[in-house]
Tab-separated table of C-alpha atoms in Angstrom:
chain	number	residue	atom	x	y	z
A	235	MET	CA	0.000	0.000	0.000
A	236	SER	CA	1.328	3.478	-0.816
A	237	LEU	CA	0.328	7.023	0.050
A	238	GLN	CA	2.673	8.689	-2.406
A	239	ASN	CA	-0.164	10.374	-4.291
A	240	LYS	CA	-1.340	12.155	-1.184
A	241	LYS	CA	-0.365	15.832	-1.419
A	242	MET	CA	0.797	17.994	1.462
A	243	SER	CA	-0.291	21.570	1.869
A	244	LEU	CA	1.908	24.255	0.321
A	245	LEU	CA	2.906	25.551	3.762
A	246	ASN	CA	4.067	22.133	4.892
A	247	ARG	CA	5.930	21.489	1.644
A	248	THR	CA	7.715	24.804	2.152
A	249	PHE	CA	8.445	23.952	5.786
A	250	ILE	CA	9.927	20.583	4.851
A	251	GLY	CA	12.013	22.222	2.148
A	252	VAL	CA	13.490	24.591	4.732
A	253	CYS	CA	14.118	21.704	7.160
A	254	LYS	CA	15.819	19.643	4.476
A	255	THR	CA	18.083	22.537	3.520
A	256	ALA	CA	19.001	23.109	7.175
A	257	PHE	CA	19.610	19.482	8.119
A	258	LYS	CA	21.475	18.273	5.029
A	259	PRO	CA	24.842	19.756	6.065
A	260	ILE	CA	24.334	18.617	9.668
A	261	PHE	CA	23.654	15.017	8.648
A	262	ARG	CA	26.485	15.142	6.106
A	263	ARG	CA	28.966	16.190	8.784
A	264	SER	CA	27.643	13.567	11.206
A	265	ALA	CA	27.757	10.797	8.596
A	266	ARG	CA	31.350	11.602	7.736
A	267	GLN	CA	32.373	11.635	11.392
A	268	VAL	CA	30.566	8.388	12.224
A	269	LEU	CA	30.879	6.277	9.076
A	270	LYS	CA	34.216	7.013	7.398
A	271	GLY	CA	36.660	4.270	8.276
A	272	ARG	CA	34.081	2.002	9.933
A	273	LEU	CA	33.842	-1.612	8.798
A	274	LEU	CA	31.167	-2.275	6.201
A	275	ASP	CA	30.368	-5.539	7.987
A	276	LEU	CA	31.641	-6.590	11.413
A	277	GLU	CA	31.340	-10.268	10.489
A	278	GLU	CA	33.108	-9.884	7.134
A	279	PRO	CA	35.903	-7.347	7.635
A	280	GLU	CA	37.364	-8.257	4.254
A	281	ARG	CA	34.504	-6.306	2.650
A	282	GLY	CA	36.427	-3.191	3.592
A	283	ARG	CA	35.564	0.057	5.316
A	284	TRP	CA	33.373	3.037	4.527
A	285	LEU	CA	34.994	5.361	1.991
A	286	GLU	CA	34.100	8.982	1.273
A	287	SER	CA	32.376	7.786	-1.910
A	288	ASP	CA	30.299	5.318	0.132
A	289	VAL	CA	29.190	8.073	2.501
A	290	LYS	CA	28.222	10.395	-0.368
A	291	GLU	CA	26.158	7.739	-2.128
A	292	TYR	CA	24.595	6.632	1.151
A	293	LEU	CA	23.463	10.181	1.936
A	294	LYS	CA	22.149	10.677	-1.600
A	295	GLN	CA	20.000	7.551	-1.371
A	296	THR	CA	18.898	8.333	2.197
A	297	TRP	CA	17.479	11.686	1.120
A	298	ALA	CA	15.769	10.013	-1.844
A	299	ARG	CA	14.182	7.470	0.524
A	300	SER	CA	13.125	10.300	2.833
A	301	ASP	CA	11.177	11.859	-0.028
A	302	LEU	CA	9.409	8.538	-0.635
A	303	LEU	CA	8.486	8.162	3.046
A	304	LEU	CA	7.230	11.719	3.394
A	305	PRO	CA	3.630	11.065	2.244
A	306	ILE	CA	3.242	8.331	4.881
A	307	SER	CA	3.979	10.857	7.631
A	308	GLU	CA	0.618	12.653	7.263
A	309	LEU	CA	2.217	15.921	8.356
A	310	ASP	CA	-0.946	17.880	7.556
A	311	GLN	CA	-2.700	16.047	10.397
A	312	LEU	CA	-0.177	17.171	13.026
A	313	PRO	CA	-1.109	20.189	15.164
A	314	SER	CA	2.156	22.168	15.192
A	315	TYR	CA	5.345	22.796	13.269
A	316	GLY	CA	7.346	21.446	16.190
A	317	ASN	CA	5.527	18.113	15.949
A	318	ARG	CA	6.096	18.102	12.188
A	319	LEU	CA	9.793	18.758	12.712
A	320	THR	CA	10.237	15.749	14.997
A	321	VAL	CA	8.341	13.493	12.604
A	322	TYR	CA	10.499	14.738	9.736
A	323	LEU	CA	13.587	13.787	11.735
A	324	ALA	CA	12.032	10.334	12.226
A	325	ILE	CA	11.568	10.144	8.458
A	326	ILE	CA	15.267	10.833	7.951
A	327	THR	CA	16.459	8.285	10.513
A	328	THR	CA	14.049	5.640	9.203
A	329	ALA	CA	15.278	6.254	5.660
A	330	ALA	CA	18.867	6.102	6.922
A	331	TYR	CA	18.239	2.681	8.459
A	332	GLN	CA	16.408	1.362	5.395
A	333	GLU	CA	19.251	2.474	3.140
A	334	MET	CA	21.771	0.709	5.377
A	335	VAL	CA	19.810	-2.519	4.988
A	336	ALA	CA	19.530	-1.958	1.228
A	337	ARG	CA	23.336	-1.692	1.117
A	338	ALA	CA	23.555	-5.186	2.670
A	339	VAL	CA	24.672	-3.904	6.061
A	340	PRO	CA	23.499	-6.499	8.649
A	341	ALA	CA	20.413	-5.218	10.471
A	342	ASP	CA	21.917	-5.153	13.969
A	343	TYR	CA	25.010	-3.311	12.777
A	344	ALA	CA	22.842	-0.935	10.725
A	345	LYS	CA	20.922	-0.025	13.884
A	346	THR	CA	24.184	0.719	15.676
A	347	LEU	CA	25.527	2.895	12.865
A	348	VAL	CA	22.296	4.843	12.456
A	349	GLY	CA	22.039	5.244	16.216
A	350	ASP	CA	25.563	6.674	16.335
A	351	LEU	CA	24.893	8.970	13.391
A	352	GLY	CA	21.634	10.236	14.865
A	353	TRP	CA	23.227	10.798	18.271
A	354	LYS	CA	25.704	13.241	16.740
A	355	VAL	CA	22.792	15.311	15.442
A	356	TYR	CA	20.682	14.981	18.582
A	357	SER	CA	23.484	15.833	21.011
A	358	TRP	CA	24.367	18.913	18.981
A	359	MET	CA	20.726	20.042	19.090
A	360	LEU	CA	20.461	19.429	22.858
A	361	THR	CA	23.681	21.285	23.558
A	362	THR	CA	22.555	24.234	21.445
A	363	VAL	CA	19.171	24.450	23.164
A	364	SER	CA	20.643	24.173	26.658
A	365	VAL	CA	23.308	26.899	26.311
A	366	PRO	CA	21.121	29.797	27.562
A	367	PHE	CA	20.055	27.767	30.601
A	368	ARG	CA	23.649	26.886	31.459
A	369	VAL	CA	24.360	30.609	31.617
A	370	THR	CA	21.403	31.394	33.886
A	371	SER	CA	21.669	28.498	36.366
A	372	ARG	CA	24.432	26.378	37.865
A	373	ASP	CA	22.014	23.924	39.459
A	374	PRO	CA	21.636	20.795	37.238
A	375	GLY	CA	18.072	20.098	38.399
A	376	ARG	CA	16.891	23.654	37.790
A	377	ARG	CA	18.691	23.722	34.460
A	378	MET	CA	17.139	20.459	33.295
A	379	GLU	CA	13.664	21.548	34.339
A	380	ARG	CA	13.964	24.814	32.441
A	381	VAL	CA	15.268	23.144	29.296
A	382	LEU	CA	12.571	20.460	29.399
A	383	ARG	CA	9.786	22.981	29.883
A	384	ALA	CA	11.138	25.034	26.998
A	385	LEU	CA	11.150	21.915	24.830
A	386	MET	CA	7.502	21.345	25.770
A	387	VAL	CA	6.770	24.593	23.921
A	388	PHE	CA	8.884	23.685	20.877
A	389	PRO	CA	9.167	21.169	19.381
A	390	PHE	CA	7.256	18.911	21.807
A	391	SER	CA	4.088	20.981	22.176
A	392	ALA	CA	1.434	18.548	23.322
A	393	PRO	CA	-2.179	19.313	22.436
A	394	GLY	CA	-2.896	15.576	22.307
A	395	ALA	CA	-3.078	12.928	19.587
A	396	PRO	CA	-2.241	12.936	16.724
A	397	GLY	CA	0.358	15.283	18.243
A	398	TYR	CA	2.296	14.693	21.425
A	399	GLU	CA	0.412	13.892	24.615
A	400	VAL	CA	2.335	14.342	27.872
A	401	LYS	CA	2.018	15.196	31.560
A	402	VAL	CA	4.883	17.229	33.032
A	403	TRP	CA	5.598	17.952	36.682
A	404	THR	CA	8.530	18.583	38.994
A	405	GLU	CA	9.182	17.148	42.451
A	406	GLY	CA	12.310	18.376	44.167
A	407	SER	CA	15.212	18.069	41.736
A	408	ASN	CA	13.365	15.582	39.491
A	409	THR	CA	11.264	16.486	36.467
A	410	TYR	CA	8.792	13.901	35.153
A	411	THR	CA	7.502	13.664	31.584
A	412	HIS	CA	4.943	10.903	31.038
A	413	TRP	CA	4.142	10.549	27.351
A	414	THR	CA	1.064	8.710	26.116
A	415	HIS	CA	1.322	9.645	22.432
A	416	CYS	CA	4.448	10.107	20.323
A	417	PRO	CA	4.034	11.112	16.645
A	418	PRO	CA	7.492	9.877	15.509
A	419	GLN	CA	6.968	6.319	16.775
A	420	THR	CA	3.425	6.386	15.391
A	421	PHE	CA	4.922	7.277	12.008
A	422	VAL	CA	7.385	4.365	12.185
A	423	ARG	CA	4.573	1.961	13.037
A	424	ARG	CA	2.647	3.268	10.035
A	425	VAL	CA	5.642	2.649	7.768
A	426	ILE	CA	5.753	-0.968	8.926
A	427	GLU	CA	2.003	-1.396	8.541
A	428	LEU	CA	2.068	-0.104	4.967
A	429	ASN	CA	5.405	-1.399	3.680
A	430	GLY	CA	6.309	-4.389	5.846
A	431	ASP	CA	8.710	-4.799	8.749
A	432	GLN	CA	12.449	-4.517	8.129
A	433	GLY	CA	13.232	-3.763	11.757
A	434	GLU	CA	12.414	-0.050	11.606
A	435	LEU	CA	10.700	0.098	15.006
A	436	ASP	CA	13.596	-1.635	16.735
A	437	ALA	CA	15.973	0.748	14.963
A	438	PHE	CA	13.850	3.628	16.262
A	439	PHE	CA	14.028	2.253	19.800
A	440	LYS	CA	17.783	1.706	19.623
A	441	SER	CA	18.324	5.271	18.493
A	442	TRP	CA	15.609	7.720	19.524
A	443	CYS	CA	14.414	5.878	22.622
A	444	LEU	CA	17.916	5.216	23.964
A	445	TYR	CA	19.134	8.777	23.446
A	446	ASP	CA	17.350	9.956	26.596
A	447	TRP	CA	19.938	8.497	28.990
A	448	PRO	CA	22.971	10.285	27.511
A	449	GLY	CA	20.741	13.217	26.568
A	450	ALA	CA	19.880	13.800	30.219
A	451	ASP	CA	23.597	13.848	31.041
A	452	VAL	CA	24.112	16.476	28.336
A	453	LEU	CA	21.347	18.627	29.823
A	454	ALA	CA	22.652	18.271	33.386
A	455	ASN	CA	26.195	19.087	32.235
A	456	ASP	CA	27.748	18.227	35.602
A	457	GLY	CA	30.252	15.638	34.386
A	458	GLN	CA	28.283	12.668	35.737
A	459	HIS	CA	26.074	9.868	34.409
A	460	GLY	CA	22.751	8.735	35.841
A	461	HIS	CA	20.311	11.590	35.258
A	462	TYR	CA	17.471	9.563	33.714
A	463	THR	CA	15.198	6.599	34.342
A	464	ARG	CA	12.342	5.059	32.361
A	465	LEU	CA	10.581	1.771	33.029
A	466	ASN	CA	8.080	1.755	30.146
A	467	THR	CA	8.384	2.719	26.488
A	468	LEU	CA	5.719	3.315	23.837
A	469	SER	CA	7.822	1.831	21.041
A	470	ARG	CA	8.102	-1.392	23.070
A	471	GLY	CA	4.324	-1.703	23.247
A	472	ASP	CA	3.767	-0.040	26.623
A	473	SER	CA	1.018	2.524	27.172
A	474	VAL	CA	3.376	5.240	28.407
A	475	CYS	CA	6.948	6.481	28.327
A	476	ASP	CA	7.337	7.232	32.042
A	477	MET	CA	10.431	9.404	32.060
A	478	CYS	CA	12.158	10.830	35.110
A	479	TRP	CA	14.947	13.373	34.642
A	480	HIS	CA	17.141	13.472	37.740
A	481	GLY	CA	18.703	16.761	38.725
A	482	CYS	CA	21.051	14.799	40.985
A	483	ALA	CA	22.840	11.888	39.333
A	484	LYS	CA	21.719	8.459	40.570
A	485	SER	CA	23.701	5.243	40.892
A	486	GLY	CA	22.586	2.096	39.074
A	487	LYS	CA	20.650	0.754	42.082
A	488	GLU	CA	18.990	4.116	42.724
A	489	ARG	CA	17.768	4.274	39.126
A	490	THR	CA	15.835	0.965	39.325
């Protein structure tokens, strides 16, 4: 089944064009940093390593796949440009994974490579967003709360499904974000429903859903690990992503 004949509004087409122009150099830099010199296949090292030409062709085909996935995203149904932005990023990472598989990269290794590539982009975005809050507060808990609440305005504004749906509150140095609807993972599920399962949802989990742990450490910026816990995850079939962002770093036992 295909939705490629479904047309987006002019405003959304323009918005996506701007996003694509902005993110192309960011993903190109990240792909070069992550992929160049890596083995093409961990199990068959004799296949060689990623060359500059491999990276260029990979990016070219990833953007082409992104264009093909775009109609499935149903961006016109989303309530805000912030929500559309996050879904567009999910389109790119899904296309990046699919292109890895198409290049005969083993699925598990493809998930690792795409996760590493996406983390470069995500960590840069988190660092950029958090800079003003690092200037205004030295307290990790206060800083994290302020950044998270700013992100709830853009891009994670949450008027409810089909957009984000979340409850946010703070207790002491901890900020809680309990999500019951996530447009990017809904998009990935729709891709699988329409086109078949190549492991896209697991790739989404092993990138997007695992970024929160190191992402919390980036936001806290206190040189420690252990600023995040989550017991349930929407992309794993649970009814909620029950996130807790710890202003004070927790040990392994304290995080369970």
